Coordinates of C-alpha atoms in Angstrom, one line a residue:
X1 CA -36.2 -6.3 -15.6
X2 CA -34.8 -8.3 -12.7
X3 CA -34.9 -6.5 -9.4
X4 CA -31.6 -5.6 -7.8
X5 CA -30.7 -7.8 -4.8
X6 CA -28.6 -5.2 -3.0
X7 CA -30.0 -2.6 -0.7
X8 CA -27.5 0.0 -2.1
X9 CA -27.2 -0.9 -5.8
X10 CA -30.8 -0.1 -6.8
X11 CA -30.5 3.5 -5.6
X12 CA -26.9 4.2 -6.1
X13 CA -26.4 3.3 -9.7
X14 CA -29.0 3.3 -12.5
X15 CA -29.2 0.4 -15.0
X16 CA -27.9 2.6 -17.8
X17 CA -24.4 4.2 -17.9
X18 CA -23.7 5.9 -14.6
X19 CA -20.3 7.2 -15.7
X20 CA -20.1 10.7 -17.0
X21 CA -16.4 10.9 -16.9
X22 CA -15.9 9.6 -20.4
X23 CA -14.0 6.9 -22.3
X24 CA -11.0 5.3 -20.7
X25 CA -9.1 6.2 -23.8
X26 CA -9.7 10.0 -23.4
X27 CA -7.7 12.7 -21.7
X28 CA -4.1 13.7 -21.9
X29 CA -1.5 12.7 -19.2
X30 CA -0.3 15.2 -16.7
X31 CA 3.3 14.4 -17.4
X32 CA 4.8 14.5 -20.9
X33 CA 6.9 11.4 -20.5
X34 CA 3.8 9.2 -19.9
X35 CA 2.6 7.3 -23.0
X36 CA -0.7 8.4 -24.6
X37 CA -3.8 6.6 -23.1
X38 CA -4.9 3.8 -25.4
X39 CA -1.6 3.5 -27.3
X40 CA 0.4 0.3 -27.4
X41 CA 3.0 1.9 -25.2
X42 CA 0.3 2.7 -22.6
X43 CA -0.9 -0.9 -22.5
X44 CA 2.7 -2.2 -22.5
X45 CA 3.5 -0.1 -19.4
X46 CA 0.4 -1.3 -17.6
X47 CA 0.9 -5.0 -18.6
X48 CA 4.6 -5.0 -17.6
X49 CA 3.8 -3.6 -14.1
X50 CA 0.9 -6.0 -13.6
X51 CA 2.4 -9.2 -14.9
X52 CA 5.9 -8.8 -13.5
X53 CA 5.4 -7.0 -10.3
X54 CA 1.8 -6.8 -9.0
X55 CA 0.7 -10.2 -10.2
X56 CA 3.6 -12.3 -8.8
X57 CA 3.5 -10.3 -5.6
X58 CA -0.2 -11.2 -5.0
X59 CA 0.3 -14.7 -6.4
X60 CA 3.1 -15.6 -4.0
X61 CA 1.2 -14.2 -1.1
X62 CA -2.0 -16.1 -2.1
X63 CA -0.2 -19.4 -2.5
X64 CA 1.6 -19.0 0.8
X65 CA -1.6 -18.1 2.6
X66 CA -3.4 -21.2 1.2
X67 CA -0.5 -23.4 2.3
X68 CA -0.3 -21.9 5.7
X69 CA -3.7 -20.4 6.7
X70 CA -6.1 -22.2 4.4
X71 CA -7.6 -19.1 2.8
X72 CA -6.3 -16.3 0.6
X73 CA -7.0 -12.8 -0.5
X74 CA -6.8 -12.0 -4.2
X75 CA -4.7 -8.9 -3.9
X76 CA -7.1 -6.5 -5.7
X77 CA -6.8 -3.9 -3.0
X78 CA -3.0 -3.9 -3.0
X79 CA -2.9 -4.0 -6.8
X80 CA -5.4 -1.2 -7.0
X81 CA -3.4 1.1 -4.7
X82 CA -0.1 0.4 -6.4
X83 CA -1.7 0.6 -9.8
X84 CA -3.1 4.0 -9.0
X85 CA 0.4 5.2 -8.2
X86 CA 1.5 4.2 -11.7
X87 CA -1.5 5.9 -13.4
X88 CA -1.8 8.9 -11.1
X89 CA -0.3 11.1 -13.8
X90 CA -3.3 10.5 -16.0
X91 CA -5.7 12.3 -13.6
X92 CA -9.2 11.0 -13.0
X93 CA -9.1 8.9 -16.1
X94 CA -6.1 7.0 -14.6
X95 CA -8.6 4.9 -12.7
X96 CA -9.2 2.8 -15.9
X97 CA -5.6 2.0 -16.3
X98 CA -5.3 1.1 -12.6
X99 CA -8.3 -1.1 -13.0
X100 CA -6.7 -3.0 -15.9
X101 CA -3.7 -3.6 -13.8
X102 CA -5.5 -4.9 -10.7
X103 CA -7.6 -7.1 -13.0
X104 CA -4.5 -8.8 -14.4
X105 CA -2.8 -9.0 -11.0
X106 CA -5.9 -10.5 -9.4
X107 CA -6.1 -13.2 -12.1
X108 CA -2.5 -14.2 -11.4
X109 CA -3.2 -14.4 -7.6
X110 CA -6.4 -16.4 -8.1
X111 CA -4.6 -18.9 -10.2
X112 CA -1.6 -19.1 -7.9
X113 CA -4.0 -19.9 -4.9
X114 CA -5.0 -23.1 -6.8
X115 CA -1.5 -24.5 -6.1
X116 CA -3.2 -26.4 -3.3
X117 CA -4.7 -28.7 -6.0
X118 CA -1.1 -29.9 -6.7
X119 CA -0.6 -30.4 -3.0
X120 CA -3.9 -32.4 -2.9
X121 CA -2.7 -34.7 -5.7
X122 CA 0.6 -35.4 -3.7
X123 CA -1.4 -36.1 -0.5
X124 CA -3.5 -38.6 -2.4
X125 CA -0.5 -40.3 -3.9
X126 CA -1.4 -39.5 -7.5
X127 CA 1.3 -39.8 -10.2
X128 CA 2.5 -36.4 -11.1
X129 CA 2.4 -35.6 -14.8
X130 CA 5.0 -33.4 -16.3
X131 CA 4.8 -29.8 -15.1
X132 CA 4.1 -28.4 -18.6
X133 CA 1.0 -30.7 -18.9
X134 CA -0.3 -29.5 -15.6
X135 CA 0.3 -25.9 -16.6
X136 CA -1.6 -26.5 -19.9
X137 CA -4.5 -28.1 -18.1
X138 CA -4.8 -25.4 -15.4
X139 CA -4.4 -22.7 -18.1
X140 CA -7.2 -24.2 -20.3
X141 CA -9.5 -24.4 -17.3
X142 CA -8.7 -20.9 -16.3
X143 CA -9.5 -19.6 -19.8
X144 CA -12.8 -21.5 -19.8
X145 CA -13.6 -20.0 -16.3
X146 CA -13.0 -16.4 -17.3
X147 CA -15.2 -16.9 -20.4
X148 CA -18.0 -18.3 -18.3
X149 CA -17.5 -15.5 -15.8
X150 CA -17.9 -12.9 -18.5
X151 CA -20.9 -14.7 -19.9
X152 CA -22.8 -14.1 -16.6
X153 CA -21.7 -10.5 -16.2
X154 CA -24.8 -8.9 -17.9
X155 CA -27.0 -10.9 -15.5
X156 CA -25.2 -10.5 -12.2
X157 CA -23.6 -7.1 -12.6
X158 CA -26.0 -5.2 -15.0
X159 CA -29.4 -6.8 -14.3
X160 CA -29.2 -7.9 -10.6
X161 CA -26.8 -5.1 -9.8
X162 CA -25.0 -7.1 -7.0
X163 CA -22.6 -5.0 -4.9
X164 CA -19.5 -7.3 -4.8
X165 CA -18.3 -5.5 -1.7
X166 CA -14.6 -6.0 -2.4
X167 CA -15.1 -4.8 -6.0
X168 CA -17.0 -1.8 -4.6
X169 CA -14.1 -1.0 -2.3
X170 CA -11.6 -1.2 -5.1
X171 CA -13.7 1.1 -7.3
X172 CA -13.8 3.7 -4.5
X173 CA -10.1 3.4 -3.9
X174 CA -9.3 3.8 -7.6
X175 CA -11.5 6.8 -8.0
X176 CA -10.2 8.5 -4.9
X177 CA -6.5 7.9 -5.5
X178 CA -6.6 9.2 -9.1
X179 CA -8.9 12.2 -8.6
X180 CA -7.6 15.0 -6.3
X181 CA -11.2 16.2 -5.8
X182 CA -12.5 12.9 -4.6
X183 CA -9.4 12.1 -2.6
X184 CA -9.8 15.4 -0.7
X185 CA -13.4 14.6 0.3
X186 CA -13.1 10.8 0.9
X187 CA -9.6 10.4 2.4
X188 CA -10.6 10.6 6.0
X189 CA -13.4 8.0 5.6
X190 CA -11.5 5.6 3.4
X191 CA -8.2 6.0 5.2
X192 CA -9.8 5.7 8.6
X193 CA -11.6 2.5 7.6
X194 CA -8.4 1.0 6.2
X195 CA -6.4 1.8 9.4
X196 CA -9.2 0.4 11.5
X197 CA -9.5 -2.8 9.4
X198 CA -5.7 -3.4 9.6
X199 CA -5.8 -2.8 13.4
X200 CA -8.8 -5.2 13.9
X201 CA -7.0 -7.9 11.9
X202 CA -3.9 -7.5 14.0
X203 CA -5.8 -7.7 17.2
X204 CA -7.8 -10.8 16.2
X205 CA -4.5 -12.6 15.5
X206 CA -2.9 -11.6 18.8
X207 CA -5.8 -11.6 21.2
X208 CA -7.1 -15.2 21.5
X209 CA -10.6 -14.3 22.7
X210 CA -11.1 -11.8 20.0
X211 CA -10.1 -14.4 17.4
X212 CA -12.4 -16.9 18.9
X213 CA -15.3 -14.4 18.7
X214 CA -15.2 -14.6 14.9
X215 CA -14.5 -10.8 14.7
X216 CA -13.4 -9.9 11.2
X217 CA -13.0 -6.3 9.8
X218 CA -13.8 -7.5 6.2
X219 CA -17.0 -9.2 7.4
X220 CA -18.2 -6.1 9.1
X221 CA -17.1 -4.0 6.1
X222 CA -19.0 -6.2 3.6
X223 CA -22.1 -5.9 5.8
X224 CA -21.7 -2.1 5.8
X225 CA -21.6 -2.1 2.0
X226 CA -24.7 -4.2 1.4
X227 CA -27.0 -3.1 4.2
X228 CA -29.4 -4.7 6.6
X229 CA -31.8 -6.2 4.0
X230 CA -29.0 -8.5 3.1
X231 CA -27.2 -9.0 6.4
X232 CA -30.2 -9.6 8.6
X233 CA -31.4 -12.6 6.5
X234 CA -27.9 -14.1 6.9
X235 CA -28.2 -13.7 10.7
X236 CA -31.6 -15.3 10.6
X237 CA -30.3 -18.2 8.6
X238 CA -27.5 -18.7 11.1
X239 CA -29.8 -18.5 14.1
X240 CA -32.3 -20.9 12.6
X241 CA -29.5 -23.3 11.9
X242 CA -28.2 -22.9 15.5
X243 CA -31.6 -23.6 16.9
X244 CA -32.1 -26.7 14.9
X245 CA -28.6 -28.1 15.5
X246 CA -29.7 -30.4 18.4
X247 CA -32.5 -31.8 16.3
X248 CA -30.2 -32.4 13.3
X249 CA -27.8 -34.3 15.7
X250 CA -30.6 -36.4 17.0
X251 CA -31.7 -37.6 13.6
X252 CA -28.1 -38.3 12.5
X253 CA -27.6 -35.4 10.0
X254 CA -24.8 -34.1 12.2
X255 CA -22.3 -35.8 14.5
X256 CA -22.3 -35.2 18.2
X257 CA -20.0 -32.2 18.2
X258 CA -20.4 -31.0 14.6
X259 CA -21.7 -27.5 13.9
X260 CA -24.7 -26.6 11.7
X261 CA -22.2 -25.4 9.0
X262 CA -21.3 -29.1 8.3
X263 CA -24.8 -29.6 6.7
X264 CA -25.8 -25.9 6.3
X265 CA -23.5 -25.2 3.4
X266 CA -25.3 -28.0 1.4
X267 CA -28.7 -26.5 2.2
X268 CA -27.4 -23.0 1.4
X269 CA -26.0 -23.8 -2.0
X270 CA -29.1 -25.8 -2.9
X271 CA -31.3 -22.8 -1.9
X272 CA -29.2 -20.6 -4.2
X273 CA -29.8 -23.1 -7.0
X274 CA -33.5 -23.1 -6.4
X275 CA -33.8 -19.3 -6.4
X276 CA -31.5 -19.0 -9.4
X277 CA -33.8 -21.4 -11.3
X278 CA -36.6 -18.9 -10.9
X279 CA -34.5 -15.9 -11.9
X280 CA -33.0 -17.6 -14.9
X281 CA -36.4 -18.8 -16.1
X282 CA -37.8 -15.2 -15.9
X283 CA -34.7 -13.8 -17.7
X284 CA -35.0 -16.4 -20.4
X285 CA -38.6 -15.2 -21.0
X286 CA -37.4 -11.6 -21.2
X287 CA -34.6 -12.6 -23.6
X288 CA -37.1 -14.3 -25.9
X289 CA -39.3 -11.2 -25.8
X290 CA -36.3 -9.0 -26.5
X291 CA -35.3 -11.0 -29.5
X292 CA -38.9 -10.8 -30.9
X293 CA -38.8 -7.0 -30.5
X294 CA -35.3 -6.3 -31.7
X295 CA -36.5 -3.7 -34.1
X296 CA -37.8 -1.6 -31.1
X297 CA -34.5 -1.6 -29.2
X298 CA -32.4 1.5 -29.7
X299 CA -29.0 0.8 -31.3
X300 CA -27.2 2.8 -28.7
X301 CA -29.0 1.3 -25.7
X302 CA -25.9 -0.4 -24.5
X303 CA -23.0 2.0 -23.8
X304 CA -19.8 1.4 -25.8
X305 CA -17.8 0.4 -22.7
X306 CA -20.3 -2.3 -21.9
X307 CA -20.5 -3.9 -25.3
X308 CA -19.1 -7.4 -25.9
X309 CA -19.5 -9.7 -28.8
X310 CA -21.7 -12.6 -27.6
X311 CA -21.0 -14.9 -30.6
X312 CA -17.2 -14.4 -29.9
X313 CA -17.8 -15.0 -26.2
X314 CA -19.7 -18.2 -26.8
X315 CA -17.0 -19.3 -29.2
X316 CA -14.4 -18.6 -26.5
X317 CA -16.2 -20.7 -23.9
X318 CA -16.8 -23.5 -26.4
X319 CA -13.2 -23.5 -27.7
X320 CA -11.6 -23.7 -24.2
X321 CA -14.1 -26.2 -23.1
X322 CA -13.0 -28.5 -25.9
X323 CA -9.4 -27.7 -25.1
X324 CA -9.9 -28.8 -21.5
X325 CA -11.5 -32.1 -22.7
X326 CA -8.6 -32.8 -25.1
X327 CA -5.9 -32.1 -22.5
X328 CA -7.6 -34.0 -19.8
X329 CA -8.5 -37.1 -21.8
X330 CA -5.5 -37.3 -24.2
X331 CA -2.6 -36.1 -22.0
X332 CA -3.8 -36.8 -18.5
X333 CA -5.8 -39.9 -19.5
X334 CA -9.0 -39.0 -17.6
X335 CA -12.4 -40.4 -18.6
X336 CA -14.5 -38.2 -20.9
X337 CA -17.8 -38.5 -18.9
X338 CA -16.6 -37.0 -15.7
X339 CA -14.5 -34.2 -17.3
X340 CA -17.7 -33.2 -19.1
X341 CA -19.5 -33.4 -15.8
X342 CA -17.0 -31.0 -14.2
X343 CA -17.4 -28.6 -17.1
X344 CA -21.2 -28.7 -16.8
X345 CA -21.1 -28.1 -13.0
X346 CA -18.8 -25.1 -13.7
X347 CA -21.4 -23.5 -15.8
X348 CA -23.8 -23.8 -12.8
X349 CA -21.5 -22.9 -9.9
X350 CA -19.8 -19.9 -11.5
X351 CA -23.3 -18.4 -11.5
X352 CA -24.2 -19.6 -8.0
X353 CA -20.9 -18.7 -6.4
X354 CA -21.0 -15.4 -8.2
X355 CA -24.3 -14.5 -6.6
X356 CA -23.0 -15.5 -3.2
X357 CA -19.9 -13.4 -3.7
X358 CA -21.8 -10.5 -5.0
X359 CA -24.0 -10.3 -1.9
X360 CA -21.8 -11.5 0.9
X361 CA -18.2 -11.1 -0.3
X362 CA -17.7 -14.8 0.3
X363 CA -16.9 -17.2 -2.6
X364 CA -17.6 -20.7 -1.3
X365 CA -15.3 -22.5 -3.6
X366 CA -14.5 -25.3 -1.2
X367 CA -18.2 -25.9 -0.7
X368 CA -18.7 -26.1 -4.5
X369 CA -15.8 -28.6 -4.6
X370 CA -17.4 -30.7 -1.9
X371 CA -20.8 -30.7 -3.7
X372 CA -19.2 -31.8 -6.9
X373 CA -17.6 -34.7 -5.1
X374 CA -20.9 -35.7 -3.6
X375 CA -22.6 -35.6 -6.9
X376 CA -19.9 -37.7 -8.5
X377 CA -20.4 -40.2 -5.7
X378 CA -24.1 -40.2 -6.6
X379 CA -23.0 -41.2 -10.1
X380 CA -21.0 -44.1 -8.7
X381 CA -17.4 -42.7 -9.0
X382 CA -14.9 -44.2 -6.6
X383 CA -11.6 -43.3 -8.2
X384 CA -10.0 -40.4 -6.3
X385 CA -7.7 -39.5 -9.2
X386 CA -10.6 -38.9 -11.5
X387 CA -12.5 -37.2 -8.7
X388 CA -9.8 -34.6 -8.0
X389 CA -9.2 -33.9 -11.7
X390 CA -12.9 -33.4 -12.5
X391 CA -13.6 -31.4 -9.3
X392 CA -10.5 -29.2 -9.9
X393 CA -12.2 -27.9 -13.1
X394 CA -15.0 -26.6 -10.9
X395 CA -12.6 -25.2 -8.3
X396 CA -10.5 -23.3 -10.8
X397 CA -13.5 -22.1 -12.9
X398 CA -15.4 -20.8 -9.9
X399 CA -12.2 -19.1 -8.5
X400 CA -11.3 -17.2 -11.7
X401 CA -14.9 -16.8 -13.1
X402 CA -16.2 -15.2 -9.9
X403 CA -13.1 -13.0 -9.7
X404 CA -13.9 -12.0 -13.3
X405 CA -17.4 -10.9 -12.2
X406 CA -16.0 -8.9 -9.3
X407 CA -13.6 -7.1 -11.6
X408 CA -16.5 -6.4 -14.0
X409 CA -18.4 -4.9 -11.1
X410 CA -15.5 -2.6 -10.4
X411 CA -15.4 -1.7 -14.1
X412 CA -19.2 -1.1 -14.1
X413 CA -18.8 1.6 -11.4
X414 CA -15.9 3.2 -13.3
X415 CA -17.1 2.8 -16.8
X416 CA -14.1 0.7 -17.8
X417 CA -14.0 -1.0 -21.2
X418 CA -15.0 -4.6 -20.7
X419 CA -13.3 -6.0 -23.7
X420 CA -9.9 -4.5 -22.8
X421 CA -10.4 -5.6 -19.2
X422 CA -11.1 -9.2 -20.4
X423 CA -7.9 -9.2 -22.4
X424 CA -5.9 -8.1 -19.3
X425 CA -7.5 -10.9 -17.3
X426 CA -6.6 -13.5 -20.0
X427 CA -2.9 -12.5 -19.9
X428 CA -3.1 -12.9 -16.1
X429 CA -4.4 -16.4 -16.5
X430 CA -1.5 -17.4 -18.6
X431 CA 1.1 -16.1 -16.1
X432 CA -1.0 -17.6 -13.2
X433 CA -1.1 -21.0 -14.8
X434 CA 2.7 -21.1 -15.0
X435 CA 3.2 -19.7 -11.5
X436 CA 0.5 -22.0 -10.0
X437 CA 2.4 -25.2 -10.8
X438 CA 5.8 -23.6 -10.3
X439 CA 5.0 -22.3 -6.8
X440 CA 3.5 -25.6 -5.8
X441 CA 6.7 -27.5 -6.8
X442 CA 8.9 -24.8 -5.2
X443 CA 7.0 -24.7 -1.9
X444 CA 6.8 -28.5 -1.5
X445 CA 10.5 -28.9 -2.4
X446 CA 11.6 -26.3 0.0
X447 CA 9.3 -27.4 2.8
X448 CA 8.8 -31.3 2.6
X449 CA 6.3 -31.0 5.4
X450 CA 3.7 -29.7 2.8
X451 CA 3.9 -33.0 0.9
X452 CA 2.9 -35.2 4.0
X453 CA -0.8 -36.1 4.1
X454 CA -2.1 -34.6 7.4
X455 CA -5.2 -36.8 7.4
X456 CA -3.0 -39.9 7.6
X457 CA -0.7 -38.2 10.2
X458 CA -3.0 -36.3 12.5
X459 CA -0.4 -36.0 15.3
X460 CA 2.3 -34.6 13.1
X461 CA 3.5 -31.1 14.2
X462 CA 2.7 -28.9 11.2
X463 CA 3.9 -25.5 12.5
X464 CA 2.6 -22.7 10.3
X465 CA 1.7 -25.1 7.4
X466 CA -1.8 -26.0 8.5
X467 CA -2.9 -26.4 4.8
X468 CA -6.6 -26.2 5.8
X469 CA -7.9 -25.8 2.3
X470 CA -6.0 -28.9 1.1
X471 CA -7.3 -30.8 4.2
X472 CA -10.9 -30.1 3.2
X473 CA -10.3 -31.0 -0.4
X474 CA -8.6 -34.3 0.3
X475 CA -11.2 -35.1 3.0
X476 CA -14.0 -34.6 0.4
X477 CA -12.2 -36.7 -2.2
X478 CA -11.9 -39.5 0.3
X479 CA -15.6 -39.6 0.7
X480 CA -16.2 -40.7 -2.9
X481 CA -18.6 -43.6 -3.1
X482 CA -20.0 -43.0 0.4
X483 CA -22.9 -40.5 -0.3
X484 CA -25.3 -40.6 2.6
X485 CA -29.0 -40.5 2.3
X486 CA -29.3 -37.4 4.6
X487 CA -27.0 -35.5 2.3
X488 CA -29.3 -36.0 -0.7
X489 CA -32.3 -35.0 1.5
X490 CA -30.5 -31.8 2.6
X491 CA -29.8 -30.9 -1.0
X492 CA -33.4 -31.5 -2.1
X493 CA -34.7 -29.6 0.9
X494 CA -32.6 -26.6 0.1
X495 CA -33.5 -26.7 -3.6
X496 CA -37.3 -26.8 -2.9
X497 CA -37.1 -24.2 -0.2
X498 CA -35.1 -21.7 -2.3
X499 CA -37.4 -22.2 -5.2
X500 CA -40.6 -21.6 -3.2
X501 CA -39.3 -18.5 -1.4
X502 CA -38.1 -16.9 -4.6
X503 CA -41.4 -17.6 -6.4
X504 CA -43.3 -16.0 -3.4
X505 CA -41.0 -12.9 -3.5
X506 CA -41.5 -12.5 -7.2
X507 CA -45.3 -12.7 -6.8
X508 CA -45.2 -10.0 -4.1
X509 CA -43.1 -7.7 -6.3
X510 CA -45.7 -8.0 -9.1
X511 CA -48.6 -7.2 -6.7
X512 CA -49.4 -3.5 -7.5
X513 CA -51.4 -2.7 -4.4
X514 CA -48.8 -4.2 -2.1
X515 CA -46.0 -2.3 -3.7
X516 CA -48.0 0.9 -3.5
X517 CA -48.6 0.3 0.3
X518 CA -44.8 -0.2 0.8
X519 CA -44.0 3.1 -0.8
X520 CA -46.9 5.1 0.7
X521 CA -46.0 5.4 4.4
X522 CA -43.6 4.6 7.1
X523 CA -45.7 1.6 8.1
X524 CA -45.4 0.3 4.6
X525 CA -41.6 0.8 4.7
X526 CA -41.4 -1.1 8.0
X527 CA -43.6 -4.0 6.6
X528 CA -41.4 -4.1 3.5
X529 CA -38.2 -4.3 5.5
X530 CA -39.7 -7.0 7.8
X531 CA -40.7 -9.1 4.8
X532 CA -37.4 -8.6 2.9
X533 CA -35.2 -9.1 5.9
X534 CA -37.0 -11.6 8.2
X535 CA -40.2 -13.3 7.0
X536 CA -39.5 -13.8 3.3
X537 CA -35.8 -13.0 2.9
X538 CA -33.9 -13.7 -0.2
X539 CA -32.5 -17.2 -0.4
X540 CA -29.3 -15.7 -1.8
X541 CA -28.8 -13.7 1.4
X542 CA -30.1 -16.2 4.0
X543 CA -27.9 -19.0 2.6
X544 CA -24.8 -17.1 4.0
X545 CA -25.9 -18.3 7.4
X546 CA -25.1 -21.8 6.3
X547 CA -21.7 -21.1 4.8
X548 CA -20.1 -19.6 8.0
X549 CA -20.2 -20.2 11.7
X550 CA -22.8 -18.2 13.6
X551 CA -20.4 -15.5 15.0
X552 CA -19.3 -14.6 11.5
X553 CA -23.0 -14.2 10.4
X554 CA -23.6 -12.0 13.5
X555 CA -20.7 -9.7 12.7
X556 CA -21.9 -9.5 9.1
X557 CA -25.4 -8.6 10.4
X558 CA -24.0 -6.0 12.7
X559 CA -22.2 -4.2 9.9
X560 CA -25.4 -4.1 7.8
X561 CA -27.5 -2.8 10.7
X562 CA -25.1 -0.1 11.6
X563 CA -24.9 1.0 7.9
X564 CA -28.7 1.1 7.4
X565 CA -29.3 3.0 10.7
X566 CA -26.6 5.5 9.8
X567 CA -27.9 6.1 6.3
X568 CA -31.5 6.5 7.6
X569 CA -30.6 8.9 10.4
X570 CA -28.3 11.1 8.4
X571 CA -30.8 11.2 5.6
X572 CA -33.5 12.4 8.0
X573 CA -31.2 14.9 9.6
X574 CA -29.8 16.5 6.4
X575 CA -31.7 15.3 3.3
X576 CA -29.9 18.0 1.1
X577 CA -26.5 18.0 2.8
X578 CA -24.6 16.7 -0.2
X579 CA -25.4 19.7 -2.3
X580 CA -25.6 22.4 0.4
X581 CA -23.4 25.5 0.3
X582 CA -20.3 25.1 2.4
X583 CA -20.3 21.4 2.1
X584 CA -17.5 21.4 -0.4
X585 CA -17.2 18.9 -3.2
X586 CA -19.9 16.3 -3.1
X587 CA -19.0 12.6 -3.6
X588 CA -20.7 10.5 -6.2
X589 CA -23.9 9.0 -4.9
X590 CA -22.4 5.5 -4.6
X591 CA -19.4 6.7 -2.5
X592 CA -21.5 7.1 0.7
X593 CA -19.9 7.3 4.1
X594 CA -20.8 3.7 5.0
X595 CA -19.5 2.3 1.6
X596 CA -16.2 4.2 2.1
X597 CA -15.7 3.1 5.7
X598 CA -16.9 -0.5 4.9
X599 CA -14.6 -0.7 1.9
X600 CA -11.8 0.7 4.0
X601 CA -12.3 -2.1 6.5
X602 CA -12.1 -4.7 3.7
X603 CA -9.0 -3.0 2.3
X604 CA -7.3 -2.8 5.7
X605 CA -7.8 -6.5 6.5
X606 CA -6.8 -7.6 3.0
X607 CA -3.6 -5.5 3.1
X608 CA -2.7 -6.8 6.6
X609 CA -3.0 -10.4 5.6
X610 CA -1.1 -9.8 2.3
X611 CA 1.8 -8.2 4.2
X612 CA 1.7 -11.0 6.8
X613 CA 1.9 -13.6 4.1
X614 CA 4.8 -11.9 2.4
X615 CA 6.6 -11.3 5.7
X616 CA 6.1 -14.9 6.7
X617 CA 7.5 -16.1 3.4
X618 CA 10.5 -13.8 3.6
X619 CA 11.2 -14.9 7.2
X620 CA 11.3 -18.5 6.1
X621 CA 13.6 -17.7 3.2
X622 CA 16.0 -15.6 5.2

């Protein structure tokens, strides 16, 4: 079985069902007027709240944030909190209903954030097809993306047991807000972290030197959730890149004032590709062996809430892949070859970005978009219209597909039925596709400044409409046909490096005497930590140092180091505290102090920026 990549996951949750609470369809509501769990009225209530209130709320905020700040938060935290208020009357089992609602609402928000693609088309002077055709195209791609995201869930969530820090935070919030027992024990830690996260976010916006330092509550919180064996490699990756920046400038890989990140994200994504090739090869061997020994596998090995029909899932992905091709080639008149290329890259990058998001809470969708453009340049494409349409398939798929994986990670911790959760996400995609195109048209009509290409008008005062995401996308599309030699070399270097490191790590894990030494003494533990975190760190973790500027990597590392030190010291001081008399109700094992505080930091910053986005939009309207 594949080894968990997270420092917390391997110990906090077993590979089997960790959820003794029971089925999401069980339990009677606390209030008589609430519909019975599992009934059509129950799902109608949840869907109505999610699709008409929580989804549009998060979607408008996400669209506004991308137009103004250049990044967005998906709204899972806000949707989870409000959803818990709706399902509170169902008691502890209400967490499943709240999870369904946040899944649907997050899908709407993820799709609405893609409204910047419409803005990019306007900046590039592309002819605008009818709105219904764009909605159909975006919707088909979204349906394809959620299918691919679900396809990789058994690997990333069940086998590799990635943390998905934001999903971890949402799971803790849903459990706490629907269970009085857990709320009583965890409220101080979760609430304190949330308040601190919002306060830090407000300070970084108002205090210039704090903002310049790269301080981010969610970055520190994500580090606290995953631990030092993940965050220290990210710091090492950033420090190595910083040290080599002068050399890279001297050989022409970077411009005179360009940061390592300009080339580092290419190396980082390629490293993940190389490492993933190793893991996927091993998993393919295991799958073949499993098929050969099907008669030995217990029929009830997979819990009911985890079970999905693989034939139906493959059929879903195939159907919507064909639908994307038909809409793109017949209605939007795009060439078949590059549309198929975009679909093929989506299959790869939903996996790669899912790994990056699962470890670091960062989904590098713009980096994946840039790489797709570079690869299309390598194939000789020079038409920006074709480039943006093909690359948009990748952008939308990675956005909704990785969001799907994060929602499944939340469901994995709660024991939520995956098939029902998938259906909620699909409904969210439909609403999101409509709102995505609609909001883009509304924003650009109401604020004509958004339709002006900032690359062609660099001195134009933009006010709050910085459109940083659109700026990156259009800048990448304009580089079509000008793929440099050093870009190819950087990709090859990262690919080979990630492959070699992951092979070496797998060989060490199979070495029985080495593993016995690691588990046999404190010296062995120290050697194991040093190898995992510094000398032979996971390419998945160290690549984060190439995605972000060095200060962000340092704050991420600080969160992980503090978390690991706290857990080590408190474990030594009170190894049996959780079950000791007088301690009160014990939290589930994966609701540790550091995971609750770290999740609170993520939640606080997410809520702050969501409210800032909504407040900014309301201020413009009134």
